């Protein structure tokens, strides 16, 4: 993976650390953190600040009923013995958080579905917002679109260029309604991205009739 040039904002990382992001957006940030030590350090800083804030609050004693319920749950949940995973020979390229959802180690094994020529997706069901894996064929353009809310995108393989610059694997794009762009995949490799949205995209042109229902939350 090349050097990461584009990162989420501090506000977004702190929101992730505080557990304040919708699930779809949190997934994208969490996967970026698996690649980026700089943002992991920032998230740890946010968690430490949150811990200090909690520590400064006045303690409230548990009621007897709450205490008994908690002890009953602990007694009913014996510690599980963990086993070391067997050695694997496959190349693991899907980040761990995402791998838990899709059940595959490599992107080519995923159940891609074509939505328009040169563009495929895997829809991830998370409940809060909408998360998708997008695959743009090498050299192809995604339709021009803007955003009705927030979109966070992590490049997982290949890269693309748009009005905001050049994005490679590991890079993070943070977009909102002020941004209109048209990602163009690199000519030598398909571009695979993880996109999380809290509102639908807004497509322009005739292609919108095909894409708008797909990207509607």
GROMACS .gro file of C-alpha atoms in nm:
model
  217
    1UNK     CA    1   0.000   0.000   0.000
    2UNK     CA    2   0.132   0.343  -0.093
    3UNK     CA    3   0.171   0.626   0.155
    4UNK     CA    4  -0.165   0.756   0.277
    5UNK     CA    5  -0.216   1.116   0.168
    6UNK     CA    6  -0.583   1.177   0.252
    7UNK     CA    7  -0.722   1.133   0.604
    8UNK     CA    8  -1.054   1.190   0.782
    9UNK     CA    9  -1.094   1.516   0.972
   10UNK     CA   10  -1.013   1.527   1.344
   11UNK     CA   11  -1.381   1.586   1.412
   12UNK     CA   12  -1.474   1.265   1.229
   13UNK     CA   13  -1.209   1.059   1.408
   14UNK     CA   14  -1.315   1.196   1.747
   15UNK     CA   15  -1.680   1.124   1.665
   16UNK     CA   16  -1.580   0.767   1.578
   17UNK     CA   17  -1.388   0.732   1.906
   18UNK     CA   18  -1.693   0.859   2.096
   19UNK     CA   19  -1.924   0.612   1.921
   20UNK     CA   20  -2.126   0.899   1.773
   21UNK     CA   21  -2.117   0.800   1.403
   22UNK     CA   22  -2.390   0.600   1.228
   23UNK     CA   23  -2.285   0.240   1.166
   24UNK     CA   24  -2.221   0.290   0.793
   25UNK     CA   25  -1.986   0.583   0.851
   26UNK     CA   26  -1.819   0.418   1.150
   27UNK     CA   27  -1.736   0.113   0.937
   28UNK     CA   28  -1.547   0.327   0.685
   29UNK     CA   29  -1.351   0.511   0.953
   30UNK     CA   30  -1.273   0.188   1.139
   31UNK     CA   31  -1.137   0.024   0.825
   32UNK     CA   32  -0.920   0.330   0.754
   33UNK     CA   33  -0.776   0.309   1.106
   34UNK     CA   34  -0.659  -0.045   1.032
   35UNK     CA   35  -0.432   0.102   0.762
   36UNK     CA   36  -0.335   0.435   0.918
   37UNK     CA   37  -0.124   0.464   1.238
   38UNK     CA   38  -0.162   0.843   1.232
   39UNK     CA   39  -0.541   0.823   1.261
   40UNK     CA   40  -0.524   0.535   1.510
   41UNK     CA   41  -0.320   0.758   1.738
   42UNK     CA   42  -0.576   1.037   1.700
   43UNK     CA   43  -0.861   0.796   1.782
   44UNK     CA   44  -0.675   0.675   2.090
   45UNK     CA   45  -0.636   1.037   2.198
   46UNK     CA   46  -1.009   1.086   2.158
   47UNK     CA   47  -1.084   0.774   2.362
   48UNK     CA   48  -0.849   0.895   2.636
   49UNK     CA   49  -1.024   1.232   2.648
   50UNK     CA   50  -1.358   1.055   2.675
   51UNK     CA   51  -1.222   0.839   2.956
   52UNK     CA   52  -1.101   1.145   3.144
   53UNK     CA   53  -1.443   1.303   3.107
   54UNK     CA   54  -1.616   0.993   3.245
   55UNK     CA   55  -1.371   0.979   3.533
   56UNK     CA   56  -1.459   1.337   3.626
   57UNK     CA   57  -1.829   1.256   3.666
   58UNK     CA   58  -1.976   1.185   4.007
   59UNK     CA   59  -2.015   0.815   4.080
   60UNK     CA   60  -2.365   0.680   4.126
   61UNK     CA   61  -2.406   0.357   4.324
   62UNK     CA   62  -2.586   0.066   4.161
   63UNK     CA   63  -2.918  -0.030   4.307
   64UNK     CA   64  -2.937  -0.376   4.466
   65UNK     CA   65  -3.153  -0.499   4.178
   66UNK     CA   66  -2.910  -0.375   3.911
   67UNK     CA   67  -2.616  -0.525   4.100
   68UNK     CA   68  -2.786  -0.865   4.124
   69UNK     CA   69  -2.876  -0.858   3.753
   70UNK     CA   70  -2.517  -0.778   3.657
   71UNK     CA   71  -2.377  -1.057   3.873
   72UNK     CA   72  -2.627  -1.302   3.723
   73UNK     CA   73  -2.511  -1.210   3.371
   74UNK     CA   74  -2.148  -1.261   3.468
   75UNK     CA   75  -2.225  -1.601   3.620
   76UNK     CA   76  -2.416  -1.705   3.308
   77UNK     CA   77  -2.132  -1.611   3.071
   78UNK     CA   78  -1.826  -1.825   3.145
   79UNK     CA   79  -1.507  -1.720   2.975
   80UNK     CA   80  -1.457  -1.888   2.640
   81UNK     CA   81  -1.126  -2.053   2.569
   82UNK     CA   82  -0.976  -1.896   2.260
   83UNK     CA   83  -0.803  -2.111   2.004
   84UNK     CA   84  -0.520  -2.003   1.779
   85UNK     CA   85  -0.638  -1.986   1.417
   86UNK     CA   86  -0.485  -2.237   1.179
   87UNK     CA   87  -0.216  -2.099   0.949
   88UNK     CA   88  -0.357  -1.978   0.618
   89UNK     CA   89  -0.186  -1.957   0.282
   90UNK     CA   90  -0.431  -1.719   0.119
   91UNK     CA   91  -0.351  -1.350   0.084
   92UNK     CA   92  -0.576  -1.149   0.314
   93UNK     CA   93  -0.654  -0.808   0.163
   94UNK     CA   94  -0.999  -0.733   0.307
   95UNK     CA   95  -0.962  -0.533   0.633
   96UNK     CA   96  -1.073  -0.721   0.943
   97UNK     CA   97  -1.382  -0.512   1.025
   98UNK     CA   98  -1.510  -0.560   0.673
   99UNK     CA   99  -1.413  -0.925   0.658
  100UNK     CA  100  -1.646  -0.991   0.952
  101UNK     CA  101  -1.934  -0.867   0.735
  102UNK     CA  102  -1.853  -1.020   0.396
  103UNK     CA  103  -1.690  -1.346   0.504
  104UNK     CA  104  -1.412  -1.333   0.243
  105UNK     CA  105  -1.040  -1.262   0.256
  106UNK     CA  106  -1.001  -1.125  -0.095
  107UNK     CA  107  -1.208  -0.882  -0.298
  108UNK     CA  108  -1.236  -1.097  -0.609
  109UNK     CA  109  -1.434  -1.363  -0.417
  110UNK     CA  110  -1.710  -1.121  -0.316
  111UNK     CA  111  -2.059  -1.150  -0.472
  112UNK     CA  112  -2.033  -0.845  -0.697
  113UNK     CA  113  -2.351  -0.732  -0.874
  114UNK     CA  114  -2.343  -0.516  -1.185
  115UNK     CA  115  -2.546  -0.196  -1.160
  116UNK     CA  116  -2.435  -0.021  -1.481
  117UNK     CA  117  -2.165  -0.114  -1.734
  118UNK     CA  118  -1.824  -0.082  -1.569
  119UNK     CA  119  -1.961  -0.052  -1.216
  120UNK     CA  120  -2.043  -0.323  -0.959
  121UNK     CA  121  -2.140  -0.321  -0.594
  122UNK     CA  122  -2.182  -0.531  -0.282
  123UNK     CA  123  -2.455  -0.395  -0.056
  124UNK     CA  124  -2.370  -0.418   0.316
  125UNK     CA  125  -2.666  -0.432   0.553
  126UNK     CA  126  -2.587  -0.235   0.868
  127UNK     CA  127  -2.910  -0.068   0.976
  128UNK     CA  128  -2.777   0.286   1.026
  129UNK     CA  129  -2.709   0.464   0.698
  130UNK     CA  130  -2.598   0.276   0.392
  131UNK     CA  131  -2.264   0.108   0.325
  132UNK     CA  132  -2.153  -0.033  -0.010
  133UNK     CA  133  -1.847  -0.179  -0.168
  134UNK     CA  134  -1.809  -0.024  -0.513
  135UNK     CA  135  -1.595  -0.157  -0.796
  136UNK     CA  136  -1.523   0.077  -1.086
  137UNK     CA  137  -1.360  -0.088  -1.387
  138UNK     CA  138  -1.013   0.032  -1.484
  139UNK     CA  139  -1.031   0.362  -1.674
  140UNK     CA  140  -1.406   0.401  -1.624
  141UNK     CA  141  -1.585   0.707  -1.486
  142UNK     CA  142  -1.845   0.708  -1.214
  143UNK     CA  143  -2.141   0.933  -1.303
  144UNK     CA  144  -2.124   1.295  -1.186
  145UNK     CA  145  -2.293   1.325  -0.848
  146UNK     CA  146  -2.322   1.534  -0.535
  147UNK     CA  147  -2.442   1.441  -0.187
  148UNK     CA  148  -2.762   1.498   0.006
  149UNK     CA  149  -2.577   1.425   0.331
  150UNK     CA  150  -2.237   1.292   0.431
  151UNK     CA  151  -2.037   1.032   0.241
  152UNK     CA  152  -1.715   0.875   0.367
  153UNK     CA  153  -1.513   0.671   0.118
  154UNK     CA  154  -1.206   0.452   0.171
  155UNK     CA  155  -1.007   0.329  -0.128
  156UNK     CA  156  -0.922  -0.038  -0.078
  157UNK     CA  157  -0.761  -0.133  -0.408
  158UNK     CA  158  -0.640   0.066  -0.708
  159UNK     CA  159  -0.718   0.435  -0.713
  160UNK     CA  160  -0.914   0.716  -0.873
  161UNK     CA  161  -0.886   1.083  -0.957
  162UNK     CA  162  -1.149   1.356  -0.929
  163UNK     CA  163  -1.173   1.730  -0.872
  164UNK     CA  164  -1.036   1.683  -0.520
  165UNK     CA  165  -0.714   1.511  -0.628
  166UNK     CA  166  -0.561   1.164  -0.663
  167UNK     CA  167  -0.670   0.892  -0.421
  168UNK     CA  168  -0.489   0.560  -0.375
  169UNK     CA  169  -0.540   0.252  -0.158
  170UNK     CA  170  -0.573   0.357   0.207
  171UNK     CA  171  -0.677   0.714   0.125
  172UNK     CA  172  -0.995   0.856   0.274
  173UNK     CA  173  -1.244   1.095   0.113
  174UNK     CA  174  -1.486   1.296   0.327
  175UNK     CA  175  -1.768   1.446   0.121
  176UNK     CA  176  -2.089   1.641   0.175
  177UNK     CA  177  -2.345   1.844  -0.017
  178UNK     CA  178  -2.089   2.108  -0.111
  179UNK     CA  179  -1.895   1.861  -0.327
  180UNK     CA  180  -1.983   1.756  -0.682
  181UNK     CA  181  -1.739   1.514  -0.841
  182UNK     CA  182  -1.684   1.235  -1.089
  183UNK     CA  183  -1.430   0.972  -0.979
  184UNK     CA  184  -1.230   0.820  -1.266
  185UNK     CA  185  -1.062   0.486  -1.194
  186UNK     CA  186  -0.693   0.444  -1.274
  187UNK     CA  187  -0.631   0.298  -1.617
  188UNK     CA  188  -0.429  -0.004  -1.501
  189UNK     CA  189  -0.653  -0.153  -1.229
  190UNK     CA  190  -1.012  -0.169  -1.107
  191UNK     CA  191  -1.082   0.071  -0.822
  192UNK     CA  192  -1.250  -0.084  -0.518
  193UNK     CA  193  -1.392   0.150  -0.255
  194UNK     CA  194  -1.590   0.122   0.066
  195UNK     CA  195  -1.851   0.400   0.083
  196UNK     CA  196  -2.070   0.489   0.379
  197UNK     CA  197  -2.358   0.737   0.350
  198UNK     CA  198  -2.615   0.885   0.586
  199UNK     CA  199  -2.830   1.021   0.300
  200UNK     CA  200  -2.873   0.935  -0.070
  201UNK     CA  201  -2.635   1.050  -0.340
  202UNK     CA  202  -2.769   1.292  -0.599
  203UNK     CA  203  -2.685   1.185  -0.955
  204UNK     CA  204  -2.705   1.403  -1.264
  205UNK     CA  205  -2.801   1.309  -1.618
  206UNK     CA  206  -2.986   1.012  -1.769
  207UNK     CA  207  -2.780   0.759  -1.574
  208UNK     CA  208  -2.949   0.891  -1.258
  209UNK     CA  209  -3.267   0.703  -1.348
  210UNK     CA  210  -3.074   0.378  -1.307
  211UNK     CA  211  -2.856   0.469  -1.010
  212UNK     CA  212  -3.077   0.684  -0.787
  213UNK     CA  213  -3.295   0.396  -0.658
  214UNK     CA  214  -2.982   0.190  -0.586
  215UNK     CA  215  -2.823   0.461  -0.371
  216UNK     CA  216  -3.141   0.564  -0.192
  217UNK     CA  217  -3.142   0.505   0.184
   0.00000   0.00000   0.00000
